[in-house]
Every structure is written in structure tokens, then in C-alpha cells.
Amino acid sequence: MDAALLVALGLLAQSLGLSLGVPGQRRPSTLYPWHRAPAPGRVRRAWVIPPISVSENHKRLPYTLVQIKSDKQPLGSVIYSIQGPGVDEEPQGVFSIDKFTGKVFLNAMLDREKTDRFRLRAFALDLGGATLEEPTDLEIVVVDQNDNRPVFRQEAFSGRVLEGAVPGTYVTRAEATDADDPETDNAALRYSILEQDGPQLFSIDEHTGDIRTVQVGLDREVVAVYNLTLQVADMSGDGLTATASAIITLEDVNDNAPGFTRDEFFMEATEAVSGVDVGRLQVEDRDLPGSPNWAARFTILEGDPKGQFAIRTDPKTNEGVLSVVKPLDYESCEQYNLRVAVQNEAPLQAAAPRAERGQARVSVRVQDVNEAPVFQENPLRTSLPEGVPPGTPVATFSAQDPDTQRLQRLSYSKDYDPDDWLRVDGATGQIQTQRVLSPASPFLKDGWYRAIILAYDDASPPSTATGTLSIEILEVNDHAPELSPPSGSVCSKPDQGSGLLLGATDADLPPHGAPFHFQLSPRVPELTRNWSVSQVNVSHARLRLRHQVREGLHRLSLLLRDSGQPPQQREQPLNVTVCRCGPDGACLPGAAARRAGGVGVSLGALVIVLASIILLLLLALPVALVTRSRRQSGDKGFLHGLQDDLRDNILNYDEQGGGEEDQDAYDINQLRHPTELAALCAPLGRPPLRRDAPFGQVRPQPPRMLPTSPADIADFINDGLEVADSDPSVPPYDTALIYDYEGDGSVAGTLSSILSSLGDEDQDYSCLRDWGPRFARLADLYGPP
């Protein structure tokens, strides 16, 4: 290469030399220095420098690259210079030039990978600094050397391929680079596999770096990951080298079927419970754990016709968990024999072998427990009419004991009866009412009454069942409608006013209330001659006059009927005042007085009279509270021979009661003549009790024997007085004395003075002797001597 460079430099030196002309043909240049001399004969070569090549990493420095010359001046009278990168621009100092000889030198080692060529500018000047030649380009090309190793883009390449892949399946690509000139053999790369685990299962393309499978036998369950050592070399495989690794992972496919670890499993389950786990079914699968190729799915093939069992998969262990989803019944079945199958969530590869234990048998033995009674109908709904009497049957809320193989007795009781309305038979569960339920009970919700009944067996410990009894209280039409208002006024002329609007109310709930039917009483047919009733709506009617009638109060009778089943009706009085009305249909003031029943009396006087009556009633109220009730004496005869118009009473003035008008001192029958007692009528009713007599302690008086002779009358009267004194139905002798009132007078004469006999001379008192020795004295005092 150096010899070729010297030859090129020699040619360049010849091209830069100045051609010599004939000396006699030249003109002095000093006369006309601004003119160029014409060419003497041959054409001179141009001021052109071809590219100069120099090898990178050249170590013999400084090194002459080229010598440039100008033919405009003789040697030594021309000054040369260069400019550009590597001279006065970065990197500076790489190139230099001898300004008198024109030689260009290389002063530093070149790196083609940094700069592959330099472009300089060459100048030629005379000694005065004038330009002799136009500036020209000087290009220096750096020739490449194989001074860079190839480099892989990654230290480790990764690839994935399905296990069992066919030969030639693409896996991944290894890539490398070389900083040398790609147009030279220094960057011609070749790939190879230096080492791989096990047999030669993979290959690499030496030109592209593609890695592929080369034979069958990739099994993830045997080897899951392969590590390859790769190499790349330049100079078409004979130069510099570099290494890297390739990690190839086999992806799992479902080429292994799951299988049970045993052929049969044994478990136990408790009856009458659900949602509990019974046991676990262990399986094995060689596929990748956690993947759909490994996850097991269980199916009950037979032995569970009612769907009482279920199997779910534990995602961590891949076991099947057998659970009870519907309660088991020991009395129906003591043991269940299930046949169970297992498979993966992902479909099995067609070429994969089937598992030997893809099915297993599961035996579940049921354990007997004391089960709670069961109500056949729960909740139990029934209905009763409102107001049913105590003892009315409601329902029989009975239960059954599922433990048919145990001899157990059921009992019943109330757990919730908020109004204590029901009575439950503890042996049969029959329910009756024990009192009348009030329709206004706060425990009635929308017409329903709810109670909770318990049924329990006699096991140890007992089991209890809870039943809900809902009773609908049916509305009964037990109230007749009532007129509202019971009075009103209408105009005396039928064409005046709008009549009297009548309404009705009913204590019953729908549908036993409105619509109401209004009708004039059929018992008084003459009412229809002057009055008419027309229906306004379901709850109101209007009363009108047919003809003009007298002003004043009219008493009508209306028949009201509701819409219940059966309907209830009531005949009610209606007081209607017929008045003289004004143009607006309202009663005039004069007519208002007549409506009140006070003809000729002003409204103010009527108010004064009413106020006086109320005041008198208030004053008489205390007197009425302390005044004893009075009893009218019957028109009974006393002893024979008394023809005077005298009261047949013995006045007990020790009591200081209410005088002769007080007829309630004691039973006067005790003093009547024995022969008169037999003729007396039966008592009209139970005598009133004394206020100080304890309630319910009135003892019936025994029948008294009648005297057989007049001599026994005194004893009869004394006994009667004693009986009357102890009678609890009349005031005793020591009651509070009343002095403010003693009656309004008596037709009998007074006995308050002995002088009263002066006015009673015409009286005959001889009959008193017939009453006994005590009354004989009276006869002697007032009778004739």
C-alpha cells in the first residue's frame, strides 16, 4: 500500500509542477503586472488534488501524505497552507503542511469508526500574501482496519415455544453489530451455537441469527427451560468473536390428564344441615400448576339424584371439596354412593394419554341427629270475623317430627302473642280465642294479627321449631249508619234555598259503609206528601219541601241503610225547622226565634232564660248529691178501720231525713198488718243498697212467721224494726243527718205538740189499741175518755 501511495504522490507532484516555456517568448512581467501572460504553447494542468487514502491506526508518525505545488512562482517564492477539520478545527493538530515545500503530514492516529474521511482546503500565496491559485479541496479517506469485535445486542436472548413443537418451529432471533466498515469483510458476521443442554434440539441461522427447533421431543414435564450459548464472528466467521446466551422456555400444553390418587374415598355427613364441607378428593396432574391445563373440574356422575351434593375445586391444592348443599335425611337414606369424574378446564390434547384414575367412588355415611319438628304449613294464614267470642276455634297449628325412628312426643306453646288473645293446646296444637279482640288493638297491622307458636320434642336436649300464625280479622257489618247532623233548617217555600244537606257516618270499615241509602220512614207514609229526599253522592242526600208548610219545628223520621252484607239500617229522628228565608236562602232573624220555639220572645230574652236555667241546675247539683233517693210508697192499706186520708208511714225522726217525702227510710212492709202482708204484691225489684254496705254482701232476709194473735203484733213490729235497722239496703240510724229539707207539707196533722189534739177531736184513735200495748197509750191520749 505504501508503494502505491508513493506512485500517487509522484504523479501529483508532476501535475502540480509549473510547465516551463521558451525563455525568448516571454514578456517582462513588470511592465504589466496585472496582465496574465498567455500560454506559450501547451495547456498547463489544473489546480486539482485527487483523494488521498490513509489507513487507520497508522503508527509511523509524522507521515507524509502528499506534496502540493503551484506553477505560478518558482520554488521558494510560494507559501502553502491548509484549513479544515483536523487542522484548525476539531480534532485539531491531526494534519499539518510545510508552507514552503507544500508537504502535508499526518500527525496522529486515525479512527475510522470516529471519522471516516476529512475534507481540507488548500491555499497558495505569494510572498506578499497575494493569492496565486484558487483554493482547492483536499480529501483524505481513512481506510478501515478490523479493529472492532462484533457485539450482541443483548447479553441473553429469551424465547418461548410450545412443548411438542414440530422441527423447524421458530423460537427467537439473536442479533449482533460490528463497528467496522460494513462494506468490508471486517463486518461480515456469522452466528453459531457453541453449547446447548442435552441433545441438539435447536439450531441457528449463521447469517440471520434465527433460532429454530430441529427435532421432536420437547417435553415441558421433562425439561422446562433450555440455555444455549451463542457466538458471533466477523471476517465471515474467521475474525474477531463475541458470545451471548439464549434462554428458551417451553410453554405448557394439556398433554397430561388429571387423575384421582385413590379409587375410593370414605366420608361422613350430618343430617339436617346444609352448606357444610364433607371431605376432600385428592388428584394429581403433571401439567403446569395454576394453569387451565392443571386446574381440575369435578363432576358427580351418579348417586345423587336430588342434587344434595356439590364439588368445588380448591385453587391452591387442586383438590375437590365435597359439600352438602341440601339437607340430608337419615330416615330416608343412611348412606350415599357417588361416582365422581375429574377433568381439566382446558381441553386435553388429542394425542395425550387418558388418566388411569379419571373416576373414583365416594361413600358418604349419614349420621343421625335429633331434628327439630317441622310445621307442614309455615306461615299458617287464616281468618276470623271481628268480635268473635272467647273459645272460638282459630286453627290447628301442628308439626311433625322427622325423627320417625325415635319415639318422641311433641308439645306446643306460645312464643309471641302480644295481645294475649289466643290459647294453645299444648298437646294438639289447637288454637282458640280466650277473649274478644278489640278492633282498636295496636297489634293489628292492616287488619292482620301475628302470633308465633313453638313446637318442641321431649329429647335431651329438645329441638324446637318456630311457626308463624297470621290471622286476618275480617270486618263485620255490626254498626248501622248515623245521621249527621240530626237537625237543620229549610226555607218555607220550596223554590227558595237549596234544601237541607244530610250526611251519614258508619263505624264499620269498607265495604260495609258507604254508599248510604237515605229514605223517609216507611212507617210514616204521610211524610212523602210534603218532603222528598234525593241522593247527592255515596254519603250525602238532600231534603227538600214539596209544598209550602207552616213555619216552625217539624219532626221527621229517616231510614238510613249502609251497603254491608248483610246491610244494617237505622231509623233516626230529624228535627227540621221551616223558616222564612231571605233572597239568599238564609233564614230571617224573626224566623230564627221561631226555630228556637219561643214565639213572641226575643232572642236576648231566650238567652237570659237559658242562662237562668243553667244557673239553677248548678245550684241544685250539690243538694242532689247529698239528698237521698226517695221511693214512692205504694197505695197500700194499713190496719182495718183507718178511713182517713193519711200517709201510711211511720216517720223516723231520729234519722232527721227528708221528711214525709223521704220514702226510703226502711221497708214499711215490716210495719204492715199481718193479714195485709199476704195480700201484698211481689216486690218490684231489688232494693237499693246502702252506701256504706259492702258491695255484694247483701244477705237475703229469711221469711218471717206471721203472728197468730193480736197479742203477738208488738213482737212482730219489734222484730221488724230490728230487721230494718240492720238492712244494708237502707240508711242506718247513725247516718249523716239532713236538716235542710223536710218535705213540702202533709195533709196529716202535726204531732209536735200535745195541743194538736184540739184540732183533731173528730179523729178516731181507738184503732191504735189493735197495734199492741205501746200504741194503746196513744189511743188513750188522743182517744175519747
GROMACS .gro file of C-alpha atoms in nm, residues 241-601:
model
  361
  241THR     CA    1  -1.577  -1.317   1.808
  242ALA     CA    2  -1.834  -1.246   2.085
  243THR     CA    3  -2.072  -1.468   2.287
  244ALA     CA    4  -2.421  -1.443   2.440
  245SER     CA    5  -2.683  -1.676   2.585
  246ALA     CA    6  -3.033  -1.775   2.476
  247ILE     CA    7  -3.296  -1.889   2.733
  248ILE     CA    8  -3.576  -2.091   2.573
  249THR     CA    9  -3.885  -2.173   2.783
  250LEU     CA   10  -4.125  -2.448   2.684
  251GLU     CA   11  -4.490  -2.345   2.714
  252ASP     CA   12  -4.724  -2.600   2.866
  253VAL     CA   13  -4.996  -2.777   2.672
  254ASN     CA   14  -5.258  -3.004   2.824
  255ASP     CA   15  -5.087  -3.328   2.740
  256ASN     CA   16  -5.145  -3.488   3.083
  257ALA     CA   17  -5.493  -3.583   3.207
  258PRO     CA   18  -5.571  -3.542   3.581
  259GLY     CA   19  -5.632  -3.849   3.792
  260PHE     CA   20  -5.750  -3.934   4.144
  261THR     CA   21  -5.491  -4.055   4.390
  262ARG     CA   22  -5.725  -4.334   4.505
  263ASP     CA   23  -6.004  -4.541   4.359
  264GLU     CA   24  -6.244  -4.487   4.653
  265PHE     CA   25  -6.295  -4.225   4.924
  266PHE     CA   26  -6.492  -4.263   5.253
  267MET     CA   27  -6.662  -3.969   5.429
  268GLU     CA   28  -6.933  -3.887   5.686
  269ALA     CA   29  -7.203  -3.617   5.687
  270THR     CA   30  -7.454  -3.498   5.948
  271GLU     CA   31  -7.819  -3.493   5.854
  272ALA     CA   32  -8.045  -3.185   5.853
  273VAL     CA   33  -7.764  -2.940   5.776
  274SER     CA   34  -7.651  -2.778   5.453
  275GLY     CA   35  -7.363  -2.563   5.335
  276VAL     CA   36  -7.100  -2.774   5.512
  277ASP     CA   37  -6.791  -2.949   5.369
  278VAL     CA   38  -6.777  -3.327   5.395
  279GLY     CA   39  -6.428  -3.411   5.269
  280ARG     CA   40  -6.158  -3.366   5.002
  281LEU     CA   41  -6.075  -3.560   4.687
  282GLN     CA   42  -5.701  -3.559   4.602
  283VAL     CA   43  -5.594  -3.554   4.236
  284GLU     CA   44  -5.259  -3.528   4.053
  285ASP     CA   45  -5.171  -3.360   3.722
  286ARG     CA   46  -4.822  -3.314   3.568
  287ASP     CA   47  -4.916  -3.003   3.374
  288LEU     CA   48  -4.818  -2.652   3.479
  289PRO     CA   49  -4.967  -2.574   3.824
  290GLY     CA   50  -5.207  -2.284   3.823
  291SER     CA   51  -5.275  -2.306   3.450
  292PRO     CA   52  -5.605  -2.417   3.292
  293ASN     CA   53  -5.417  -2.733   3.180
  294TRP     CA   54  -5.370  -2.820   3.550
  295ALA     CA   55  -5.691  -2.691   3.712
  296ALA     CA   56  -5.930  -2.975   3.785
  297ARG     CA   57  -6.305  -2.980   3.736
  298PHE     CA   58  -6.518  -3.242   3.911
  299THR     CA   59  -6.848  -3.397   3.807
  300ILE     CA   60  -7.085  -3.625   4.002
  301LEU     CA   61  -7.187  -3.890   3.754
  302GLU     CA   62  -7.431  -4.091   3.966
  303GLY     CA   63  -7.557  -4.149   4.320
  304ASP     CA   64  -7.705  -3.800   4.378
  305PRO     CA   65  -8.047  -3.785   4.208
  306LYS     CA   66  -8.175  -3.496   4.424
  307GLY     CA   67  -7.867  -3.280   4.384
  308GLN     CA   68  -7.779  -3.280   4.753
  309PHE     CA   69  -7.401  -3.273   4.698
  310ALA     CA   70  -7.162  -3.045   4.512
  311ILE     CA   71  -6.786  -3.048   4.446
  312ARG     CA   72  -6.577  -2.732   4.410
  313THR     CA   73  -6.206  -2.706   4.332
  314ASP     CA   74  -5.954  -2.565   4.577
  315PRO     CA   75  -5.747  -2.331   4.354
  316LYS     CA   76  -5.433  -2.376   4.566
  317THR     CA   77  -5.422  -2.753   4.605
  318ASN     CA   78  -5.637  -2.854   4.305
  319GLU     CA   79  -5.836  -3.082   4.537
  320GLY     CA   80  -6.206  -3.145   4.505
  321VAL     CA   81  -6.405  -3.029   4.811
  322LEU     CA   82  -6.727  -3.230   4.857
  323SER     CA   83  -7.005  -3.036   5.035
  324VAL     CA   84  -7.373  -3.081   5.123
  325VAL     CA   85  -7.594  -2.821   4.953
  326LYS     CA   86  -7.932  -2.970   5.054
  327PRO     CA   87  -8.001  -3.121   5.399
  328LEU     CA   88  -7.967  -3.498   5.421
  329ASP     CA   89  -8.226  -3.716   5.590
  330TYR     CA   90  -8.103  -4.014   5.783
  331GLU     CA   91  -8.451  -4.164   5.792
  332SER     CA   92  -8.466  -4.161   5.410
  333CYS     CA   93  -8.112  -4.271   5.325
  334GLU     CA   94  -7.835  -4.380   5.561
  335GLN     CA   95  -7.552  -4.390   5.302
  336TYR     CA   96  -7.481  -4.236   4.960
  337ASN     CA   97  -7.253  -4.395   4.698
  338LEU     CA   98  -7.131  -4.138   4.449
  339ARG     CA   99  -6.933  -4.188   4.127
  340VAL     CA  100  -6.716  -3.885   4.052
  341ALA     CA  101  -6.510  -3.788   3.744
  342VAL     CA  102  -6.231  -3.530   3.703
  343GLN     CA  103  -6.100  -3.340   3.402
  344ASN     CA  104  -5.914  -3.017   3.326
  345GLU     CA  105  -6.064  -2.682   3.248
  346ALA     CA  106  -5.868  -2.674   2.919
  347PRO     CA  107  -5.939  -2.948   2.663
  348LEU     CA  108  -5.696  -3.236   2.658
  349GLN     CA  109  -5.467  -3.274   2.357
  350ALA     CA  110  -5.589  -3.538   2.120
  351ALA     CA  111  -5.263  -3.729   2.135
  352ALA     CA  112  -5.241  -3.716   2.517
  353PRO     CA  113  -5.300  -4.043   2.702
  354ARG     CA  114  -5.601  -4.077   2.926
  355ALA     CA  115  -5.553  -4.094   3.303
  356GLU     CA  116  -5.586  -4.433   3.466
  357ARG     CA  117  -5.788  -4.289   3.757
  358GLY     CA  118  -6.010  -4.038   3.588
  359GLN     CA  119  -6.303  -4.165   3.801
  360ALA     CA  120  -6.346  -4.262   4.166
  361ARG     CA  121  -6.617  -4.377   4.406
  362VAL     CA  122  -6.713  -4.172   4.714
  363SER     CA  123  -6.908  -4.331   5.003
  364VAL     CA  124  -7.086  -4.085   5.234
  365ARG     CA  125  -7.239  -4.222   5.556
  366VAL     CA  126  -7.518  -4.009   5.711
  367GLN     CA  127  -7.509  -3.951   6.087
  368ASP     CA  128  -7.844  -3.939   6.269
  369VAL     CA  129  -7.921  -3.636   6.492
  370ASN     CA  130  -8.226  -3.511   6.680
  371GLU     CA  131  -8.402  -3.296   6.423
  372ALA     CA  132  -8.638  -3.015   6.505
  373PRO     CA  133  -9.009  -3.059   6.437
  374VAL     CA  134  -9.137  -2.924   6.107
  375PHE     CA  135  -9.459  -2.730   6.058
  376GLN     CA  136  -9.632  -2.853   5.747
  377GLU     CA  137  -9.757  -2.507   5.656
  378ASN     CA  138  -9.543  -2.220   5.774
  379PRO     CA  139  -9.653  -1.946   5.793
  380LEU     CA  140 -10.010  -2.050   5.853
  381ARG     CA  141 -10.272  -1.799   5.740
  382THR     CA  142 -10.635  -1.799   5.846
  383SER     CA  143 -10.915  -1.551   5.905
  384LEU     CA  144 -11.176  -1.474   6.170
  385PRO     CA  145 -11.464  -1.227   6.183
  386GLU     CA  146 -11.415  -0.939   6.421
  387GLY     CA  147 -11.571  -0.966   6.764
  388VAL     CA  148 -11.574  -1.349   6.782
  389PRO     CA  149 -11.648  -1.471   7.137
  390PRO     CA  150 -11.394  -1.649   7.359
  391GLY     CA  151 -11.348  -2.015   7.277
  392THR     CA  152 -11.380  -1.970   6.902
  393PRO     CA  153 -11.154  -2.222   6.716
  394VAL     CA  154 -10.883  -2.050   6.514
  395ALA     CA  155 -10.668  -2.324   6.361
  396THR     CA  156 -10.472  -2.639   6.439
  397PHE     CA  157 -10.107  -2.548   6.400
  398SER     CA  158  -9.946  -2.891   6.425
  399ALA     CA  159  -9.598  -3.010   6.336
  400GLN     CA  160  -9.432  -3.340   6.252
  401ASP     CA  161  -9.116  -3.491   6.397
  402PRO     CA  162  -8.873  -3.600   6.121
  403ASP     CA  163  -8.714  -3.850   6.360
  404THR     CA  164  -8.953  -4.130   6.274
  405GLN     CA  165  -8.724  -4.393   6.423
  406ARG     CA  166  -8.737  -4.226   6.764
  407LEU     CA  167  -9.040  -4.233   6.992
  408GLN     CA  168  -9.076  -3.866   7.081
  409ARG     CA  169  -9.374  -3.656   7.185
  410LEU     CA  170  -9.435  -3.304   7.060
  411SER     CA  171  -9.562  -3.015   7.270
  412TYR     CA  172  -9.683  -2.667   7.173
  413SER     CA  173  -9.671  -2.326   7.336
  414LYS     CA  174  -9.696  -1.959   7.255
  415ASP     CA  175  -9.381  -1.760   7.196
  416TYR     CA  176  -9.537  -1.433   7.081
  417ASP     CA  177  -9.898  -1.330   7.141
  418PRO     CA  178  -9.881  -0.954   7.201
  419ASP     CA  179 -10.245  -0.903   7.298
  420ASP     CA  180 -10.278  -1.237   7.486
  421TRP     CA  181 -10.569  -1.321   7.263
  422LEU     CA  182 -10.504  -1.687   7.189
  423ARG     CA  183 -10.492  -2.010   7.385
  424VAL     CA  184 -10.285  -2.303   7.257
  425ASP     CA  185 -10.348  -2.664   7.344
  426GLY     CA  186 -10.006  -2.794   7.449
  427ALA     CA  187 -10.074  -3.149   7.327
  428THR     CA  188 -10.254  -3.099   6.996
  429GLY     CA  189 -10.158  -2.751   6.881
  430GLN     CA  190 -10.522  -2.645   6.854
  431ILE     CA  191 -10.562  -2.270   6.892
  432GLN     CA  192 -10.870  -2.091   7.027
  433THR     CA  193 -10.955  -1.739   7.129
  434GLN     CA  194 -10.963  -1.672   7.501
  435ARG     CA  195 -11.119  -1.326   7.489
  436VAL     CA  196 -11.266  -1.075   7.244
  437LEU     CA  197 -11.007  -0.888   7.043
  438SER     CA  198 -11.067  -0.517   7.028
  439PRO     CA  199 -11.077  -0.376   6.674
  440ALA     CA  200 -10.871  -0.085   6.808
  441SER     CA  201 -10.590  -0.313   6.925
  442PRO     CA  202 -10.250  -0.161   6.842
  443PHE     CA  203 -10.125  -0.505   6.743
  444LEU     CA  204 -10.350  -0.521   6.440
  445LYS     CA  205 -10.145  -0.427   6.134
  446ASP     CA  206 -10.355  -0.365   5.825
  447GLY     CA  207 -10.619  -0.600   5.961
  448TRP     CA  208 -10.373  -0.884   6.044
  449TYR     CA  209 -10.276  -1.025   6.381
  450ARG     CA  210  -9.948  -1.217   6.404
  451ALA     CA  211  -9.851  -1.477   6.663
  452ILE     CA  212  -9.556  -1.716   6.692
  453ILE     CA  213  -9.609  -2.076   6.802
  454LEU     CA  214  -9.337  -2.313   6.924
  455ALA     CA  215  -9.328  -2.689   6.873
  456TYR     CA  216  -9.064  -2.890   7.061
  457ASP     CA  217  -8.992  -3.255   7.124
  458ASP     CA  218  -8.901  -3.425   7.451
  459ALA     CA  219  -8.549  -3.527   7.354
  460SER     CA  220  -8.247  -3.425   7.558
  461PRO     CA  221  -8.171  -3.158   7.461
  462PRO     CA  222  -8.504  -3.082   7.293
  463SER     CA  223  -8.531  -2.941   6.944
  464THR     CA  224  -8.768  -2.656   6.877
  465ALA     CA  225  -8.946  -2.533   6.567
  466THR     CA  226  -9.097  -2.188   6.523
  467GLY     CA  227  -9.416  -2.128   6.331
  468THR     CA  228  -9.584  -1.803   6.237
  469LEU     CA  229  -9.962  -1.775   6.261
  470SER     CA  230 -10.117  -1.484   6.070
  471ILE     CA  231 -10.487  -1.418   6.135
  472GLU     CA  232 -10.682  -1.182   5.917
  473ILE     CA  233 -10.956  -1.004   6.112
  474LEU     CA  234 -11.249  -0.976   5.877
  475GLU     CA  235 -11.460  -0.668   5.902
  476VAL     CA  236 -11.822  -0.738   6.007
  477ASN     CA  237 -12.109  -0.507   5.939
  478ASP     CA  238 -12.214  -0.458   6.302
  479HIS     CA  239 -12.285  -0.085   6.302
  480ALA     CA  240 -12.575   0.096   6.145
  481PRO     CA  241 -12.512   0.436   5.987
  482GLU     CA  242 -12.580   0.750   6.189
  483LEU     CA  243 -12.733   1.071   6.066
  484SER     CA  244 -12.511   1.377   6.072
  485PRO     CA  245 -12.635   1.635   6.154
  486PRO     CA  246 -12.960   1.531   6.324
  487SER     CA  247 -13.123   1.872   6.271
  488GLY     CA  248 -13.130   2.167   6.034
  489SER     CA  249 -13.349   2.424   5.866
  490VAL     CA  250 -13.510   2.471   5.528
  491CYS     CA  251 -13.699   2.756   5.368
  492SER     CA  252 -14.077   2.750   5.395
  493LYS     CA  253 -14.109   2.794   5.019
  494PRO     CA  254 -13.985   2.501   4.809
  495ASP     CA  255 -13.834   2.730   4.545
  496GLN     CA  256 -13.612   2.908   4.799
  497GLY     CA  257 -13.282   2.780   4.931
  498SER     CA  258 -13.101   2.459   4.844
  499GLY     CA  259 -13.270   2.235   5.098
  500LEU     CA  260 -13.103   2.055   5.387
  501LEU     CA  261 -12.785   1.857   5.313
  502LEU     CA  262 -12.784   1.534   5.512
  503GLY     CA  263 -12.479   1.318   5.576
  504ALA     CA  264 -12.414   0.985   5.737
  505THR     CA  265 -12.123   0.814   5.911
  506ASP     CA  266 -12.055   0.449   5.981
  507ALA     CA  267 -11.815   0.297   6.234
  508ASP     CA  268 -11.759  -0.002   6.004
  509LEU     CA  269 -11.474  -0.013   5.757
  510PRO     CA  270 -11.523  -0.060   5.383
  511PRO     CA  271 -11.701  -0.230   5.222
  512HIS     CA  272 -11.961  -0.215   5.499
  513GLY     CA  273 -12.006   0.160   5.493
  514ALA     CA  274 -12.086   0.389   5.203
  515PRO     CA  275 -12.274   0.420   4.979
  516PHE     CA  276 -12.560   0.503   5.217
  517HIS     CA  277 -12.927   0.496   5.129
  518PHE     CA  278 -13.149   0.775   5.266
  519GLN     CA  279 -13.526   0.727   5.284
  520LEU     CA  280 -13.822   0.884   5.463
  521SER     CA  281 -13.955   0.643   5.719
  522PRO     CA  282 -14.199   0.397   5.556
  523ARG     CA  283 -14.387   0.385   5.890
  524VAL     CA  284 -14.497   0.743   5.836
  525PRO     CA  285 -14.617   0.745   5.475
  526GLU     CA  286 -14.768   1.095   5.509
  527LEU     CA  287 -14.415   1.242   5.519
  528THR     CA  288 -14.377   1.186   5.147
  529ARG     CA  289 -14.662   1.431   5.074
  530ASN     CA  290 -14.460   1.733   5.187
  531TRP     CA  291 -14.097   1.612   5.183
  532SER     CA  292 -13.860   1.450   4.938
  533VAL     CA  293 -13.510   1.303   4.973
  534SER     CA  294 -13.270   1.285   4.678
  535GLN     CA  295 -12.926   1.121   4.674
  536VAL     CA  296 -12.630   1.359   4.625
  537ASN     CA  297 -12.336   1.116   4.645
  538VAL     CA  298 -12.242   0.797   4.827
  539SER     CA  299 -12.253   0.963   5.169
  540HIS     CA  300 -12.494   1.259   5.140
  541ALA     CA  301 -12.852   1.327   5.044
  542ARG     CA  302 -13.064   1.641   5.020
  543LEU     CA  303 -13.401   1.702   5.194
  544ARG     CA  304 -13.646   1.935   5.018
  545LEU     CA  305 -14.004   2.054   5.061
  546ARG     CA  306 -14.262   1.954   4.805
  547HIS     CA  307 -14.518   2.215   4.917
  548GLN     CA  308 -14.518   2.517   5.139
  549VAL     CA  309 -14.578   2.420   5.502
  550ARG     CA  310 -14.618   2.613   5.825
  551GLU     CA  311 -14.316   2.770   5.979
  552GLY     CA  312 -14.175   2.611   6.291
  553LEU     CA  313 -14.028   2.285   6.408
  554HIS     CA  314 -14.114   1.964   6.218
  555ARG     CA  315 -14.009   1.628   6.346
  556LEU     CA  316 -13.931   1.379   6.070
  557SER     CA  317 -13.812   1.021   6.074
  558LEU     CA  318 -13.546   0.896   5.831
  559LEU     CA  319 -13.442   0.541   5.750
  560LEU     CA  320 -13.065   0.501   5.684
  561ARG     CA  321 -12.912   0.187   5.536
  562ASP     CA  322 -12.547   0.103   5.457
  563SER     CA  323 -12.401  -0.124   5.188
  564GLY     CA  324 -12.269  -0.402   5.409
  565GLN     CA  325 -12.351  -0.769   5.380
  566PRO     CA  326 -12.596  -0.807   5.533
  567PRO     CA  327 -12.686  -0.436   5.538
  568GLN     CA  328 -12.752  -0.251   5.862
  569GLN     CA  329 -13.022   0.013   5.886
  570ARG     CA  330 -13.145   0.257   6.148
  571GLU     CA  331 -13.448   0.480   6.176
  572GLN     CA  332 -13.345   0.815   6.319
  573PRO     CA  333 -13.534   1.133   6.408
  574LEU     CA  334 -13.462   1.451   6.218
  575ASN     CA  335 -13.566   1.791   6.356
  576VAL     CA  336 -13.626   2.032   6.071
  577THR     CA  337 -13.711   2.395   6.130
  578VAL     CA  338 -13.909   2.554   5.849
  579CYS     CA  339 -13.831   2.924   5.839
  580ARG     CA  340 -13.898   3.226   5.630
  581CYS     CA  341 -13.596   3.291   5.414
  582GLY     CA  342 -13.447   3.592   5.250
  583PRO     CA  343 -13.341   3.624   4.885
  584ASP     CA  344 -13.011   3.445   4.957
  585GLY     CA  345 -13.191   3.141   5.101
  586ALA     CA  346 -13.094   3.211   5.465
  587CYS     CA  347 -13.345   3.223   5.748
  588LEU     CA  348 -13.454   3.571   5.855
  589PRO     CA  349 -13.393   3.683   6.220
  590GLY     CA  350 -13.762   3.658   6.313
  591ALA     CA  351 -13.767   3.310   6.177
  592ALA     CA  352 -13.471   3.219   6.389
  593ALA     CA  353 -13.668   3.291   6.707
  594ARG     CA  354 -13.948   3.068   6.591
  595ARG     CA  355 -13.694   2.797   6.513
  596ALA     CA  356 -13.596   2.809   6.880
  597GLY     CA  357 -13.962   2.755   6.985
  598GLY     CA  358 -14.003   3.094   7.157
  599VAL     CA  359 -14.285   3.265   6.966
  600GLY     CA  360 -14.312   3.629   7.075
  601VAL     CA  361 -13.990   3.606   7.280
   0.00000   0.00000   0.00000
